[in-house]
Tab-separated table of C-alpha atoms in Angstrom:
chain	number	residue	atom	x	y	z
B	1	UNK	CA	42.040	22.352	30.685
B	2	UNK	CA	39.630	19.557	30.051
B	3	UNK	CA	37.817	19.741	26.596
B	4	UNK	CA	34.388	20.388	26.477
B	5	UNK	CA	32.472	17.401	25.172
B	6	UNK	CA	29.165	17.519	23.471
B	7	UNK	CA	25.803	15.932	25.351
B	8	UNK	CA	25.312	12.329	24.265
B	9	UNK	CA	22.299	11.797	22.175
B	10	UNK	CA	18.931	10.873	24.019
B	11	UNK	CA	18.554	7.283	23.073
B	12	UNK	CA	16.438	6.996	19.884
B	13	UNK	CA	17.392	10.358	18.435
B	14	UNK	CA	19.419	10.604	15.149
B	15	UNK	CA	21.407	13.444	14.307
B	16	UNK	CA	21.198	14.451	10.744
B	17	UNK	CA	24.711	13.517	8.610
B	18	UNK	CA	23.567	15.374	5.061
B	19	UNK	CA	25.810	18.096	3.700
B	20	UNK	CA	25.242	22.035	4.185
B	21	UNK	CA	23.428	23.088	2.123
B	22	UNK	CA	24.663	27.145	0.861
B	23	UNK	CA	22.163	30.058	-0.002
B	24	UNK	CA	21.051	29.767	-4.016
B	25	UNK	CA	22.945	26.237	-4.311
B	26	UNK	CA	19.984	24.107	-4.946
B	27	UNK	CA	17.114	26.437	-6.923
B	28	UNK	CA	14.604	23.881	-9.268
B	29	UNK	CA	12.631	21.043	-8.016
B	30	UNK	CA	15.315	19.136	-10.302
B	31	UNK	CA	18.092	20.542	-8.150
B	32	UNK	CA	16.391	18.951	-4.851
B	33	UNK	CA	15.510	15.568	-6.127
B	34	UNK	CA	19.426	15.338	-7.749
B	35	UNK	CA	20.273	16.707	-4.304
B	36	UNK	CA	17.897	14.065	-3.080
B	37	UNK	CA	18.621	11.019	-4.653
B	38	UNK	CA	22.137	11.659	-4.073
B	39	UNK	CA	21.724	11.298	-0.362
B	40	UNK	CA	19.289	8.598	-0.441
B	41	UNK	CA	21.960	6.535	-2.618
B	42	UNK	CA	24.201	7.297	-0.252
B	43	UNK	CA	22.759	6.613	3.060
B	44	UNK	CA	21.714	2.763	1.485
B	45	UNK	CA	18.277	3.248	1.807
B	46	UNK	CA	15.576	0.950	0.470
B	47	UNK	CA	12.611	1.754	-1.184
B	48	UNK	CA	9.091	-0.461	-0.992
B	49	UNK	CA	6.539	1.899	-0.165
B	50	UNK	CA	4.768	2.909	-3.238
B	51	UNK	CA	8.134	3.686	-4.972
B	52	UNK	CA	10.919	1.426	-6.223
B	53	UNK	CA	13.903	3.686	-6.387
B	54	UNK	CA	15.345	6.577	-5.432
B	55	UNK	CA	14.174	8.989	-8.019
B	56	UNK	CA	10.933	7.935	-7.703
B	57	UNK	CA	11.157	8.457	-3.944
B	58	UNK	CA	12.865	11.316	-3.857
B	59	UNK	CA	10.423	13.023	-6.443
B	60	UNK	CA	7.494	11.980	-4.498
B	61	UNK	CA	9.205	13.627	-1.064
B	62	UNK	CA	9.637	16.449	-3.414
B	63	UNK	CA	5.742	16.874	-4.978
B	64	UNK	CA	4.172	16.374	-1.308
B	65	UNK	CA	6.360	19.239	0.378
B	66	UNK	CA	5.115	21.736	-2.625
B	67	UNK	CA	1.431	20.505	-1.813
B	68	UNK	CA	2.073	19.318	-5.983
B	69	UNK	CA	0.327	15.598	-7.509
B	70	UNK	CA	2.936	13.612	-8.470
B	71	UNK	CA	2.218	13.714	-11.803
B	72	UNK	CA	2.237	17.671	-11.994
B	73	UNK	CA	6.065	17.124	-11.409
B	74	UNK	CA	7.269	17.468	-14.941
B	75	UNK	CA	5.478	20.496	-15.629
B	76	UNK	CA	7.229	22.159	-12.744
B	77	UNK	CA	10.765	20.097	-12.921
B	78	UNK	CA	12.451	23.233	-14.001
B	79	UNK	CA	10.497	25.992	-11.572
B	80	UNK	CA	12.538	27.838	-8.489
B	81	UNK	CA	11.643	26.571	-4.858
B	82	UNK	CA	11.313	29.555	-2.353
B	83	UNK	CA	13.812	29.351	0.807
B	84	UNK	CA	11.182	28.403	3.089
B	85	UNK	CA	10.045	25.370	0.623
B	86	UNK	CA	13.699	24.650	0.161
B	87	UNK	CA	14.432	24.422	4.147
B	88	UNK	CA	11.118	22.374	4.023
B	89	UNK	CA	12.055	19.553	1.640
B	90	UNK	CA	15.859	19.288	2.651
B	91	UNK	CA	14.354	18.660	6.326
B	92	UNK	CA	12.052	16.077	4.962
B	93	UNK	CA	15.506	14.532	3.111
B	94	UNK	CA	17.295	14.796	6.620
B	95	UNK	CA	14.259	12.688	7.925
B	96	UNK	CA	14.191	10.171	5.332
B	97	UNK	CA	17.930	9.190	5.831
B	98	UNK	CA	18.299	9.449	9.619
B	99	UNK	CA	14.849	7.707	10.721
B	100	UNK	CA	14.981	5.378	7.905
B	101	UNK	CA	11.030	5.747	8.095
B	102	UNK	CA	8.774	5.489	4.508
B	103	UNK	CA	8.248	8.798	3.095
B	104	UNK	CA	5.022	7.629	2.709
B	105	UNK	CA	4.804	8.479	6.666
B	106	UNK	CA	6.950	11.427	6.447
B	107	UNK	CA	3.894	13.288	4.647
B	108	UNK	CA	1.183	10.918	5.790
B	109	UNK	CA	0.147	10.585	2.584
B	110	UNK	CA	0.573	7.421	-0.426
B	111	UNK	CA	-0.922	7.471	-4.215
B	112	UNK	CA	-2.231	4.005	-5.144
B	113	UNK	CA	-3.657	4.297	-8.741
B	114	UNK	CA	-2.980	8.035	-8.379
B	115	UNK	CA	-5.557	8.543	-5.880
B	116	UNK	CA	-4.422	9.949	-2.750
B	117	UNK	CA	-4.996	8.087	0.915
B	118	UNK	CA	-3.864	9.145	4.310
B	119	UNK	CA	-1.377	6.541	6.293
B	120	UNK	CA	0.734	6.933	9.184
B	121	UNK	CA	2.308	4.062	11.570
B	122	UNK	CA	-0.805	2.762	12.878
B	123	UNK	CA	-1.140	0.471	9.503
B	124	UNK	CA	1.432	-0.624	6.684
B	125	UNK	CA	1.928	1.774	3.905
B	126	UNK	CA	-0.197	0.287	1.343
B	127	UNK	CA	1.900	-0.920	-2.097
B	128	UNK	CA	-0.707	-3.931	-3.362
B	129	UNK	CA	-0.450	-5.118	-7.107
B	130	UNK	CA	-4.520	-5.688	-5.870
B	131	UNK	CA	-6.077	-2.319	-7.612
B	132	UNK	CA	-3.692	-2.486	-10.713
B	133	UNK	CA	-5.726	-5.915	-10.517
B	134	UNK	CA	-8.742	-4.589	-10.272
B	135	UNK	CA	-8.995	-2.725	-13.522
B	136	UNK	CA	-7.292	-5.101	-15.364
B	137	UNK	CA	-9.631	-7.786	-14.724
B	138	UNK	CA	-12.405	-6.713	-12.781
B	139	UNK	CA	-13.076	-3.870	-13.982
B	140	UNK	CA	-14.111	-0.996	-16.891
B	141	UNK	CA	-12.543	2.473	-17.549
B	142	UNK	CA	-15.402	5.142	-17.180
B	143	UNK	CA	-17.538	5.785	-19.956
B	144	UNK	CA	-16.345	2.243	-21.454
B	145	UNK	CA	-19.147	0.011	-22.238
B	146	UNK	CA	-18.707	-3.763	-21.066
B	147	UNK	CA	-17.427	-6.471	-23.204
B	148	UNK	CA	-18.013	-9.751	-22.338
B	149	UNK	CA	-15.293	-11.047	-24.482
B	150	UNK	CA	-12.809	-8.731	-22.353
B	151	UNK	CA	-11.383	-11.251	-20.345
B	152	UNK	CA	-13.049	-9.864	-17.216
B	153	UNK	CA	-13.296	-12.766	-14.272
B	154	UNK	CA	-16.437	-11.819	-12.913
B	155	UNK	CA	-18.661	-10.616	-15.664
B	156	UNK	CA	-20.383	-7.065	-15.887
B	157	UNK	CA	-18.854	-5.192	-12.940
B	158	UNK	CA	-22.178	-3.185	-12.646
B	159	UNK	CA	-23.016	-6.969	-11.699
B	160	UNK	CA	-21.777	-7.516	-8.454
B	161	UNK	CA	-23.289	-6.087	-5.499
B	162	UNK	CA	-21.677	-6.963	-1.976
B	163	UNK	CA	-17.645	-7.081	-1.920
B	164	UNK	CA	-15.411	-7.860	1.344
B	165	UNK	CA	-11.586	-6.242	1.645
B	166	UNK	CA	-9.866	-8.424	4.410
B	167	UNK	CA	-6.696	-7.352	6.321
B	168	UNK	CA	-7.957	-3.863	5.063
B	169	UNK	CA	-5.809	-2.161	6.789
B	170	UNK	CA	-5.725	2.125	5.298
B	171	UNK	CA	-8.957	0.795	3.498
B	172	UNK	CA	-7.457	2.009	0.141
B	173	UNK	CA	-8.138	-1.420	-1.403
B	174	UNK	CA	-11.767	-1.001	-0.186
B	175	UNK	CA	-12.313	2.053	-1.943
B	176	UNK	CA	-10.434	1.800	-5.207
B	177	UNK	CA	-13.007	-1.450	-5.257
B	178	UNK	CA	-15.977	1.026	-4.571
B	179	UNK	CA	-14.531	2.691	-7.508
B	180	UNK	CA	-14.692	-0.106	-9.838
B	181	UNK	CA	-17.605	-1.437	-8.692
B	182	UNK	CA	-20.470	1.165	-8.695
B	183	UNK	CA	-23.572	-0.693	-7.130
B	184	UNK	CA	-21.493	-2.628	-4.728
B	185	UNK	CA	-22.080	-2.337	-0.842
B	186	UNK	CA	-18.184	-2.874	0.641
B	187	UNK	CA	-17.615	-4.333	4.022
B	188	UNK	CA	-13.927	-4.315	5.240
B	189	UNK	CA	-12.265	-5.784	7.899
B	190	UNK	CA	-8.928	-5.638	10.185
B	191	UNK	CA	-7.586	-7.449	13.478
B	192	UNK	CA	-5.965	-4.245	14.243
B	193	UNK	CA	-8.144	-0.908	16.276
B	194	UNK	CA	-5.420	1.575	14.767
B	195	UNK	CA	-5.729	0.351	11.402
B	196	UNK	CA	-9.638	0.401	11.125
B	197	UNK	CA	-8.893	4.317	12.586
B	198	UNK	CA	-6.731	4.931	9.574
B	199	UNK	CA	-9.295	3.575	7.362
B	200	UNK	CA	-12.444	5.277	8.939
B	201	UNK	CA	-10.352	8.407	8.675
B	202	UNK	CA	-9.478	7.841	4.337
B	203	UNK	CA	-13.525	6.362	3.991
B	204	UNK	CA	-13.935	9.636	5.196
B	205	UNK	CA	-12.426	11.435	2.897
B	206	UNK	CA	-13.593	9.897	0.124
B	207	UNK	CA	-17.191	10.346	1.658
B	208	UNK	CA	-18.109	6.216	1.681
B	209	UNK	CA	-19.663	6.238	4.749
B	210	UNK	CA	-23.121	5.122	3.088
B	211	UNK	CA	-21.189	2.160	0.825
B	212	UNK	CA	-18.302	1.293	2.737
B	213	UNK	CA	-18.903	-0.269	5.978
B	214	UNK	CA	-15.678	-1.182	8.535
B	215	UNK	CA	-15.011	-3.991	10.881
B	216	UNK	CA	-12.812	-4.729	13.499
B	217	UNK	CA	-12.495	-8.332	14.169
B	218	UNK	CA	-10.191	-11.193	12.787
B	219	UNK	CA	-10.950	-11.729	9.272
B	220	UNK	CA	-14.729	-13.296	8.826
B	221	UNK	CA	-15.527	-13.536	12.392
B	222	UNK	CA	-17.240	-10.083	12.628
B	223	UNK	CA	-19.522	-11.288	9.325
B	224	UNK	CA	-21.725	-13.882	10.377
B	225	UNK	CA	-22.912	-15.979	7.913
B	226	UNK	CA	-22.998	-13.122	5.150
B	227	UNK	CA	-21.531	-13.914	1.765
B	228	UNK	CA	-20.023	-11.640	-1.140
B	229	UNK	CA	-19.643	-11.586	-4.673
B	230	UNK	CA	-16.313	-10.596	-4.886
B	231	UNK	CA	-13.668	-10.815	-1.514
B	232	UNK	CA	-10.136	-8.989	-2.123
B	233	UNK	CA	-7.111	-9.884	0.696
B	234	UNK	CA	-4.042	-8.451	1.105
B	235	UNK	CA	-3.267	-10.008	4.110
B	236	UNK	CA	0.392	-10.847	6.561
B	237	UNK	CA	1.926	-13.649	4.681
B	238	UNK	CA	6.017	-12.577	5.291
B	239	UNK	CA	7.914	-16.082	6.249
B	240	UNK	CA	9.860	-16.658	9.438
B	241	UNK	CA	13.119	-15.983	7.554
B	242	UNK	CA	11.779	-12.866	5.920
B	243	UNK	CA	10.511	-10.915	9.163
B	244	UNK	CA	14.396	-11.746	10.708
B	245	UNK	CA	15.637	-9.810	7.380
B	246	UNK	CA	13.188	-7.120	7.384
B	247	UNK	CA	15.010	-3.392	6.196
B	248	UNK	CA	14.883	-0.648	9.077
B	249	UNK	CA	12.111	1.019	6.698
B	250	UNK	CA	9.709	-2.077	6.445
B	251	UNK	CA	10.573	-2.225	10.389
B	252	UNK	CA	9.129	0.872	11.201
B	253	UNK	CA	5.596	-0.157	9.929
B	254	UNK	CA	3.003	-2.752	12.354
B	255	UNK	CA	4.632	-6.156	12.576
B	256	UNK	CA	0.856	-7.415	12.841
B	257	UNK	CA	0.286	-6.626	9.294
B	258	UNK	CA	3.739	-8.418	7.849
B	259	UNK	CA	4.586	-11.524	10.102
B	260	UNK	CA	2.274	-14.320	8.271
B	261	UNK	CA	3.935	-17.423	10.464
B	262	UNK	CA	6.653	-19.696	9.881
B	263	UNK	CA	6.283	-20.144	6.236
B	264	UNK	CA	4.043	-17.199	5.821
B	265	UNK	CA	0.746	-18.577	5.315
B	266	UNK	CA	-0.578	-18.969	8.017
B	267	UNK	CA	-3.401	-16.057	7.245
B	268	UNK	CA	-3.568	-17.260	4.088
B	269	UNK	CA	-4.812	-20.987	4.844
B	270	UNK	CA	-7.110	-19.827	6.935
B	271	UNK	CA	-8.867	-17.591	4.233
B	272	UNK	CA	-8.786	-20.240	1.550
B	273	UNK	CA	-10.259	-22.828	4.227
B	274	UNK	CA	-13.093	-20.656	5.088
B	275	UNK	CA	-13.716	-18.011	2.293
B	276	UNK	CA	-16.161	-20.554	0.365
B	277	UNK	CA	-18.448	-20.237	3.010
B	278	UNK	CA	-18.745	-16.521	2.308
B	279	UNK	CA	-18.896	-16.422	-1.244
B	280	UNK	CA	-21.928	-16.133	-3.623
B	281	UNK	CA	-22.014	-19.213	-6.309
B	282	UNK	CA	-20.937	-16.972	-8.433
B	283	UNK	CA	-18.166	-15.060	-6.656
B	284	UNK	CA	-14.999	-15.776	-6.004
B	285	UNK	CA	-11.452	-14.735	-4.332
B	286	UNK	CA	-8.667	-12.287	-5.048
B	287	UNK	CA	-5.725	-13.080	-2.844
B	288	UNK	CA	-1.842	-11.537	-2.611
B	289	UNK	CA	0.517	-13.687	-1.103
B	290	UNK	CA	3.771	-12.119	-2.253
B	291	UNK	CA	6.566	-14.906	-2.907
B	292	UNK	CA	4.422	-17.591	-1.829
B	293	UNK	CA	3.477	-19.470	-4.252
B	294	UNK	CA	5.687	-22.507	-3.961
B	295	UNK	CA	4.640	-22.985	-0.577
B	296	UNK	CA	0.665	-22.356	-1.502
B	297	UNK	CA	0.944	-24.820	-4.655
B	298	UNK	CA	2.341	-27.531	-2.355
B	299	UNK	CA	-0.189	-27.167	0.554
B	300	UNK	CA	-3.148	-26.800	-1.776
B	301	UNK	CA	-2.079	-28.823	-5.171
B	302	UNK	CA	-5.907	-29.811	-5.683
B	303	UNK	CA	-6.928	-26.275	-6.053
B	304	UNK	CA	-6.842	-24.482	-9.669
B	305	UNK	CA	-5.355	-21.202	-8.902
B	306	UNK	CA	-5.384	-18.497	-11.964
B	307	UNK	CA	-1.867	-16.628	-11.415
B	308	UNK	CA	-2.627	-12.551	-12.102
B	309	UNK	CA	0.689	-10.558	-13.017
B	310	UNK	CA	0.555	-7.130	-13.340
B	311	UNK	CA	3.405	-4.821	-14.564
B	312	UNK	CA	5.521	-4.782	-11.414
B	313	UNK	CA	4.751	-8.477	-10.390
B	314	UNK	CA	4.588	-12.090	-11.685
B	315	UNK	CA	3.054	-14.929	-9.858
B	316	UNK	CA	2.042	-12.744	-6.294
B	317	UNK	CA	-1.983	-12.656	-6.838
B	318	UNK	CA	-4.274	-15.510	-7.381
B	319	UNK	CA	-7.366	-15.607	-8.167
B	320	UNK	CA	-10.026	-18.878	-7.547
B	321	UNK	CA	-13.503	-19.214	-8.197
B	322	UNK	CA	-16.234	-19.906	-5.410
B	323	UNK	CA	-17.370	-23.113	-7.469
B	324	UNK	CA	-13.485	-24.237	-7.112
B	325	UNK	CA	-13.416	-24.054	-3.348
């Protein structure tokens, strides 16, 4: 008698490879993210989307299925999960290791400087060391009066009035600047339709419409001749030899918004060669460029770039000054 064979996967389907899973086995929030980070370790993944390791990942998969802030986490590390939240989270574990796709897009949801934006596959999952940046530098906690003597770049934030966000992407770089800089009017721009949909969609949310005004258009083209006090970029700027080694995670996100040419500046020359015409005498430019900087220092050794590190990065965000362009 022949055997019976089971139907060959569609192509594009992944069949899920995790353990079963018994009745009362896995109870706390703990107890899932172990279970979690267990599979995750051992399914190779790679983390770059807002978190840097397993745990991290796996308690962020964890927080969103509960509807819970990441940071309400350890207050409820040690609380039961019902059976319908369990079946929930160990489906959005099965997910994560068979699609290989970014939490981040699992939920549609990522935390940059705890604030909450929507993101799904029409734009990158944001990760920029840009709003740690932001306050550091640029910036004033609420309720904390300006110092001049604070090391900010740009003077009184209350100061500047008009910034522009290129390569905007979500927008979440946009607003976290609306954030820091209360009297500013934002403009933002992207190449890509789906992206500026993302971002109309979290400027939304965050009810900007009035401050924050989107573009579509490839980067100052849409702009005319107007000029800002303050222009942020996170734009493509991943080398020949790093979009061949991209990981299946970083491969499920818009090539658009990675691929920055053969040596990975080619966005980046272009806004250093044309951003002084947009700039304010008294503004200036806030640029990541990821691993970069060898290549940037060579093809631009006149200019006096100010390296900003943050705690996560050293040497991937430079800053210049309008009167050094």
């Amino acid at each position: 008698m022949a055997k019976r064979t089971k139907p060959a996967a569609k192509r594009g389907q992944t069949t899920s490879k995790l353990p079963k899973v018994g009745a009362g086995e896995l109870l706390t929030l703990l107890d899932f993210v172990r279970f979690a980070v267990s599979r995750f370790t051992e399914a190779g993944l790679v983390f770059a989307h807002g978190t840097t390791d397993p745990v991290a990942e796996a308690a962020f998969l964890v927080c969103e299925a509960l509807h819970l802030h990441p940071d309400q986490f350890e207050a409820f590390a040690t609380a039961r999960v019902t059976a319908a939240e369990g079946r929930k989270i160990l489906d959005l574990i099965a997910r994560r290791v068979t699609t290989r796709k970014p939490t981040a897009y699992l939920v549609n949801k990522i935390y940059m400087r705890g604030l909450p934006f929507y993101v799904d596959e029409r734009t990158i999952v944001p990760r920029s060391f840009i709003g740690e940046l932001l306050e550091q530098h640029f910036g004033r906690q609420e309720n904390e009066e300006y110092d001049a003597e604070d090391g900010s770049l740009i003077g009184d934030p209350a100061s500047i009035h008009s910034v522009l966000d290129l390569c905007t992407g979500s927008g979440c770089l946009a607003i976290l600047a609306s954030r820091n800089f209360p009297n500013a009017a934002i403009d933002a721009v992207d190449i890509s339709k789906d992206a500026i949909e993302v971002a109309a969609r979290n400027v939304g949310d965050y009810g900007l419409q009035d401050r924050l005004k989107l573009y579509r258009g490839d980067l100052f083209k849409p702009l005319g001749g107007k000029r800002y006090d303050l222009i942020i970029s996170n734009p493509p700027y991943v080398d020949a030899e790093g979009m061949a080694g991209l990981p299946r995670e970083c491969r499920a996100e818009p090539k658009l918004a990675f691929d920055g040419g053969a040596d990975g500046l080619d966005i980046v020359r272009r806004i250093l060669d044309e951003a002084e015409a947009h700039l304010t005498p008294q503004g200036g430019l806030l640029c990541e460029i990821g691993r970069c900087r060898p290549q940037l220092e060579a093809a631009y050794p006149q200019l006096p770039l100010l390296w900003l590190d943050t705690a996560d990065s050293e040497g991937e965000v430079f800053w210049i000054a309008a009167s050094d362009l």
